[in-house]
Every structure is written in structure tokens, then in C-alpha cells.
Tab-separated table of C-alpha atoms in Angstrom:
chain	number	residue	atom	x	y	z
A	1283	GLY	CA	-2.306	-22.263	7.940
A	1284	GLU	CA	1.316	-23.284	8.209
A	1285	ASN	CA	2.461	-25.643	10.972
A	1286	VAL	CA	6.136	-26.214	11.810
A	1287	GLU	CA	7.369	-29.135	13.878
A	1288	GLN	CA	10.890	-29.033	15.353
A	1289	HIS	CA	13.001	-31.811	16.892
A	1290	PRO	CA	14.609	-32.424	19.268
A	1291	SER	CA	13.420	-30.080	21.994
A	1292	THR	CA	16.755	-30.464	23.801
A	1293	LEU	CA	20.103	-31.472	22.316
A	1294	SER	CA	23.284	-31.962	24.306
A	1295	VAL	CA	26.566	-32.453	22.442
A	1296	GLN	CA	30.237	-32.487	23.350
A	1297	GLU	CA	32.251	-29.447	22.424
A	1298	GLY	CA	33.759	-29.993	18.998
A	1299	ASP	CA	31.057	-32.417	17.862
A	1300	SER	CA	28.320	-31.651	15.338
A	1301	ALA	CA	24.695	-30.800	16.096
A	1302	VAL	CA	21.690	-31.325	13.833
A	1303	ILE	CA	18.225	-29.872	14.365
A	1304	LYS	CA	15.331	-30.911	12.132
A	1305	CYS	CA	12.086	-29.229	11.162
A	1306	THR	CA	9.102	-30.167	9.045
A	1307	TYR	CA	6.479	-27.848	7.618
A	1308	SER	CA	2.954	-28.461	6.409
A	1309	ASP	CA	2.265	-25.819	3.732
A	1310	SER	CA	3.902	-26.775	0.436
A	1311	ALA	CA	3.555	-23.143	-0.698
A	1312	SER	CA	6.049	-21.918	1.929
A	1313	ASN	CA	9.211	-20.666	0.243
A	1314	TYR	CA	11.377	-19.097	2.947
A	1315	PHE	CA	12.958	-20.928	5.877
A	1316	PRO	CA	15.057	-18.954	8.386
A	1317	TRP	CA	16.824	-20.142	11.506
A	1318	TYR	CA	17.100	-17.972	14.595
A	1319	LYS	CA	19.341	-18.247	17.636
A	1320	GLN	CA	18.083	-16.897	20.942
A	1321	GLU	CA	20.320	-16.556	23.963
A	1322	LEU	CA	18.764	-16.252	27.410
A	1323	GLY	CA	17.009	-12.909	27.807
A	1324	LYS	CA	17.961	-11.752	24.312
A	1325	ARG	CA	16.184	-11.235	21.022
A	1326	PRO	CA	16.007	-13.935	18.323
A	1327	GLN	CA	18.866	-13.377	15.884
A	1328	LEU	CA	18.840	-14.573	12.298
A	1329	ILE	CA	21.779	-16.916	11.741
A	1330	ILE	CA	21.033	-18.455	8.365
A	1331	ASP	CA	18.143	-18.839	5.969
A	1332	ILE	CA	17.259	-20.718	2.808
A	1333	ARG	CA	14.805	-20.123	0.011
A	1334	SER	CA	12.830	-22.821	-1.746
A	1335	ASN	CA	14.862	-22.586	-4.951
A	1336	VAL	CA	18.004	-23.705	-3.094
A	1337	GLY	CA	18.747	-27.119	-1.585
A	1338	GLU	CA	21.642	-26.232	0.666
A	1339	LYS	CA	23.367	-23.156	2.054
A	1340	LYS	CA	26.483	-22.894	4.162
A	1341	ASP	CA	28.039	-20.122	6.250
A	1342	GLN	CA	31.251	-21.110	8.009
A	1343	ARG	CA	30.305	-23.690	10.676
A	1344	ILE	CA	26.572	-23.631	10.038
A	1345	ALA	CA	24.613	-25.049	7.134
A	1346	VAL	CA	20.979	-25.535	6.266
A	1347	THR	CA	19.478	-28.137	3.940
A	1348	LEU	CA	16.007	-28.151	2.446
A	1349	ASN	CA	14.033	-31.052	1.011
A	1350	LYS	CA	10.931	-29.562	-0.613
A	1351	THR	CA	9.481	-32.929	-1.574
A	1352	ALA	CA	9.554	-34.174	1.985
A	1353	LYS	CA	8.823	-30.701	3.383
A	1354	HIS	CA	11.652	-30.721	5.845
A	1355	PHE	CA	14.732	-28.652	6.509
A	1356	SER	CA	17.645	-29.033	8.890
A	1357	LEU	CA	20.288	-26.944	10.638
A	1358	HIS	CA	23.789	-28.368	10.905
A	1359	ILE	CA	26.402	-26.903	13.226
A	1360	THR	CA	29.918	-28.348	13.012
A	1361	GLU	CA	32.795	-28.013	15.478
A	1362	THR	CA	30.452	-26.796	18.179
A	1363	GLN	CA	31.743	-24.236	20.680
A	1364	PRO	CA	30.443	-23.144	24.110
A	1365	GLU	CA	29.025	-19.940	22.593
A	1366	ASP	CA	26.745	-22.060	20.412
A	1367	SER	CA	24.703	-22.890	23.513
A	1368	ALA	CA	21.281	-21.261	23.026
A	1369	VAL	CA	17.742	-21.968	21.876
A	1370	TYR	CA	17.428	-22.382	18.120
A	1371	PHE	CA	14.176	-21.799	16.248
A	1372	CYS	CA	13.282	-22.796	12.731
A	1373	ALA	CA	10.544	-20.949	10.890
A	1374	ALA	CA	8.672	-20.994	7.604
A	1375	THR	CA	6.597	-18.576	5.596
A	1376	LEU	CA	5.290	-17.825	2.147
A	1377	TYR	CA	7.081	-14.724	0.972
A	1378	SER	CA	5.095	-13.172	-1.849
A	1379	GLY	CA	7.025	-9.936	-2.304
A	1380	GLY	CA	5.434	-6.764	-1.089
A	1381	GLY	CA	3.186	-8.608	1.289
A	1382	ALA	CA	3.445	-8.644	5.079
A	1383	ASP	CA	4.046	-12.290	5.908
A	1384	GLY	CA	4.657	-13.376	9.472
A	1385	LEU	CA	6.893	-16.293	10.322
A	1386	THR	CA	5.511	-19.549	11.702
A	1387	PHE	CA	8.040	-20.848	14.221
A	1388	GLY	CA	8.872	-24.294	15.516
A	1389	LYS	CA	8.867	-24.736	19.278
A	1390	GLY	CA	12.614	-24.399	19.599
A	1391	THR	CA	15.608	-26.602	20.405
A	1392	HIS	CA	17.706	-25.958	23.492
A	1393	LEU	CA	21.243	-26.737	22.387
A	1394	ILE	CA	23.681	-27.457	25.201
A	1395	ILE	CA	27.387	-27.689	24.463
A	1396	GLN	CA	29.170	-29.814	27.047
A	1397	PRO	CA	32.809	-28.823	27.703
B	326	ASP	CA	22.213	3.164	16.334
B	327	THR	CA	19.913	0.321	17.376
B	328	ALA	CA	18.126	-1.066	14.314
B	329	VAL	CA	14.843	-2.124	15.955
B	330	SER	CA	14.049	-0.708	19.376
B	331	GLN	CA	11.192	-1.200	21.807
B	332	THR	CA	10.004	0.624	24.902
B	333	PRO	CA	9.580	-0.178	27.656
B	334	LYS	CA	11.862	-3.145	28.249
B	335	TYR	CA	9.825	-4.241	31.258
B	336	LEU	CA	6.169	-3.529	31.981
B	337	VAL	CA	4.392	-4.613	35.156
B	338	THR	CA	0.705	-3.800	35.452
B	339	GLN	CA	-2.533	-4.974	36.986
B	340	MET	CA	-5.378	-6.857	35.393
B	341	GLY	CA	-7.888	-4.685	33.645
B	342	ASN	CA	-5.432	-1.915	32.792
B	343	ASP	CA	-4.705	-0.628	29.281
B	344	LYS	CA	-1.081	-0.400	28.145
B	345	SER	CA	0.977	0.313	25.040
B	346	ILE	CA	4.331	-0.930	23.813
B	347	LYS	CA	6.245	1.154	21.302
B	348	CYS	CA	8.426	-0.086	18.453
B	349	GLU	CA	10.674	1.889	16.160
B	350	GLN	CA	13.001	0.809	13.365
B	351	ASN	CA	15.631	2.910	11.626
B	352	LEU	CA	16.398	0.407	8.857
B	353	GLY	CA	14.126	1.982	6.288
B	354	HIS	CA	11.968	-1.138	6.323
B	355	ASP	CA	8.371	-0.977	5.216
B	356	THR	CA	6.915	-4.006	6.974
B	357	MET	CA	6.656	-4.500	10.707
B	358	TYR	CA	5.442	-7.318	12.935
B	359	TRP	CA	4.496	-8.173	16.479
B	360	TYR	CA	5.291	-11.577	17.948
B	361	LYS	CA	4.398	-13.026	21.344
B	362	GLN	CA	6.754	-15.396	23.177
B	363	ASP	CA	5.059	-17.263	25.992
B	364	SER	CA	6.522	-18.813	29.112
B	365	LYS	CA	7.406	-21.959	27.150
B	366	LYS	CA	9.422	-19.843	24.697
B	367	PHE	CA	6.981	-20.457	21.869
B	368	LEU	CA	7.071	-17.582	19.338
B	369	LYS	CA	3.821	-16.741	17.608
B	370	ILE	CA	2.965	-14.085	15.037
B	371	MET	CA	0.314	-11.617	16.167
B	372	PHE	CA	0.264	-8.976	13.447
B	373	SER	CA	1.962	-8.143	10.174
B	374	TYR	CA	1.641	-4.636	8.802
B	375	ASN	CA	2.867	-2.628	5.864
B	376	ASN	CA	1.476	0.542	4.399
B	377	LYS	CA	-1.018	-1.444	2.398
B	378	GLU	CA	-2.428	-4.097	4.631
B	379	LEU	CA	-2.769	-5.332	8.149
B	380	ILE	CA	-2.788	-9.074	8.638
B	381	ILE	CA	-4.140	-10.214	11.962
B	382	ASN	CA	-3.583	-13.682	13.336
B	383	GLU	CA	-7.101	-14.926	13.930
B	384	THR	CA	-6.209	-16.228	17.367
B	385	VAL	CA	-5.293	-12.770	18.691
B	386	PRO	CA	-8.015	-11.280	20.914
B	387	ASN	CA	-9.445	-7.993	19.714
B	388	ARG	CA	-8.153	-6.417	22.933
B	389	PHE	CA	-4.855	-6.189	21.053
B	390	SER	CA	-4.545	-3.532	18.379
B	391	PRO	CA	-1.529	-2.337	16.381
B	392	LYS	CA	-1.185	1.344	15.613
B	393	SER	CA	1.246	2.720	13.059
B	394	PRO	CA	1.745	6.497	13.041
B	395	ASP	CA	4.305	6.150	10.235
B	396	LYS	CA	6.428	3.573	8.439
B	397	ALA	CA	9.103	3.542	11.128
B	398	HIS	CA	6.767	2.842	14.039
B	399	LEU	CA	4.329	0.098	14.958
B	400	ASN	CA	2.933	0.328	18.467
B	401	LEU	CA	0.947	-2.355	20.250
B	402	HIS	CA	-1.995	-1.300	22.371
B	403	ILE	CA	-3.598	-3.744	24.764
B	404	ASN	CA	-6.945	-3.166	26.464
B	405	SER	CA	-8.279	-4.831	29.612
B	406	LEU	CA	-5.111	-6.781	30.342
B	407	GLU	CA	-5.471	-10.367	31.556
B	408	LEU	CA	-3.095	-12.679	33.414
B	409	GLY	CA	-2.627	-14.755	30.264
B	410	ASP	CA	-1.219	-11.735	28.444
B	411	SER	CA	1.975	-12.038	30.475
B	412	ALA	CA	4.718	-12.794	27.952
B	413	VAL	CA	7.599	-11.257	26.065
B	414	TYR	CA	6.471	-9.230	23.060
B	415	PHE	CA	8.870	-8.802	20.166
B	416	CYS	CA	8.629	-6.303	17.373
B	417	ALA	CA	10.325	-7.116	14.053
B	418	SER	CA	10.753	-5.484	10.673
B	419	SER	CA	11.684	-6.348	7.105
B	420	HIS	CA	12.002	-4.751	3.685
B	421	TYR	CA	9.510	-5.754	1.005
B	422	ARG	CA	12.360	-6.769	-1.336
B	423	SER	CA	14.001	-8.921	1.289
B	424	TYR	CA	12.935	-11.968	3.212
B	425	GLU	CA	14.891	-11.318	6.417
B	426	GLN	CA	13.084	-10.198	9.561
B	427	TYR	CA	15.019	-8.434	12.315
B	428	PHE	CA	13.794	-8.452	15.881
B	429	GLY	CA	13.732	-5.813	18.572
B	430	PRO	CA	15.001	-6.528	22.114
B	431	GLY	CA	11.584	-7.477	23.455
B	432	THR	CA	9.239	-6.149	26.129
B	433	ARG	CA	8.542	-8.379	29.106
B	434	LEU	CA	4.935	-7.796	30.154
B	435	THR	CA	3.835	-9.044	33.560
B	436	VAL	CA	0.171	-8.803	34.495
B	437	THR	CA	-0.604	-9.200	38.185
């Protein structure tokens, strides 16, 4: 089955600086890579995702890059703000259309934005 | 107008009891999931279900069983609860034409 490794487990950055979280996956067949943000006591919320036919995707201050050859993908957050503080999870799955595919998650990165 | 809802939000029970957690989605999605988040915040898929197939993570004990009365509901029934079942359980849903999965608010289960 799929295995997703995520680094670092904790990341502390100064407000206004950039943050980068990296993930690797094991199953070359995986084709969908979402990122979720989870605030304390809340549900995981989808913030951005990328499919295997795309190398990069951007949405305002967040971006995700995918390197299929190396089987790794990264989340980039620029101009970090206090409200970015949360746990971020990467995930991977093979989406086959019509099938019920669960996500395999990384172990999470606790992002701390220092004022 | 909550998209994915779960009840109860908190569940405290004793070892050996049987309990159920309910999940409902009003997004018109046809695929639903159950995830378990342990004390270390690790999220793990337990079940995936649409109207055609149930996919069970092989590591899930058979004390756990999903039950779907219709496309909008996927309940989780747990028999003979154990201390190690204490966790937060999240329901999620997606549409077969879309990749995105949306999570419910979670149910914190505490087994004493």
C-alpha cells in the first residue's frame, strides 16, 4: 500500500517569512495529492491539492509543487500570518474515478508562526 | 447548512460496550469515508464506501463495522470497545467525479 512521509514534524517561522513542508510517497500509481490544515480541536480542511498531470499549483499565498519522478511534493506558504499556525497534513491516493479511495496521510507538520 | 455532520461530538463509554457514531452529508456526494485520528494526531483511513463497494483497511479490527442506510449516511458501529479505541473519528465524503474529500467535525471517543 501507499506510504507517505512528511517533514518536518515541527516548523517555526517568523511572521512574514515563508514556510515549506515536504512529503514523499511510495506508490508511483498515486495521482492525487491534497493538503489539509487542521486547527486545534477542528476538522481537517482542504487548502490546496494537485493532480499528477500538473507540476505546480498556486492559490494566493499557498502553492504546491509535485515531482512525479522523485515521488515528492511540497507545500509553500509565503508571507506567513499568525492565522497560518496549525497542523498541516499532506496526503496521497490513487483516484480511479467512481471508486472509493481513502487518503493516506503523512504524520503532520505543526507550523508555528512567531510574531 | 453543515455539509458533513457527525453525532455525537463527544462519546464517553466503558470498555466492553457497543456504540455507534452517525454521519450525514448534504452535498449530494456518493462516496463516504471513516478516518481515525489517534492521540499523536495521525490520520488513518478505516473504510471507504460507495453504493458499489466497501473497502476496508486490513488493519481495522472486525469489531468496527460501517452501516449505510442510504447515500447520505454512513454510520460507524463499534462492538466490545477497548481502551485503544479512544481517538477522534472523522467522517468524510466526496463525489465520484471529484477528487476532493470534505471532513465532518469529528467525534471524540473516550473509552474508560
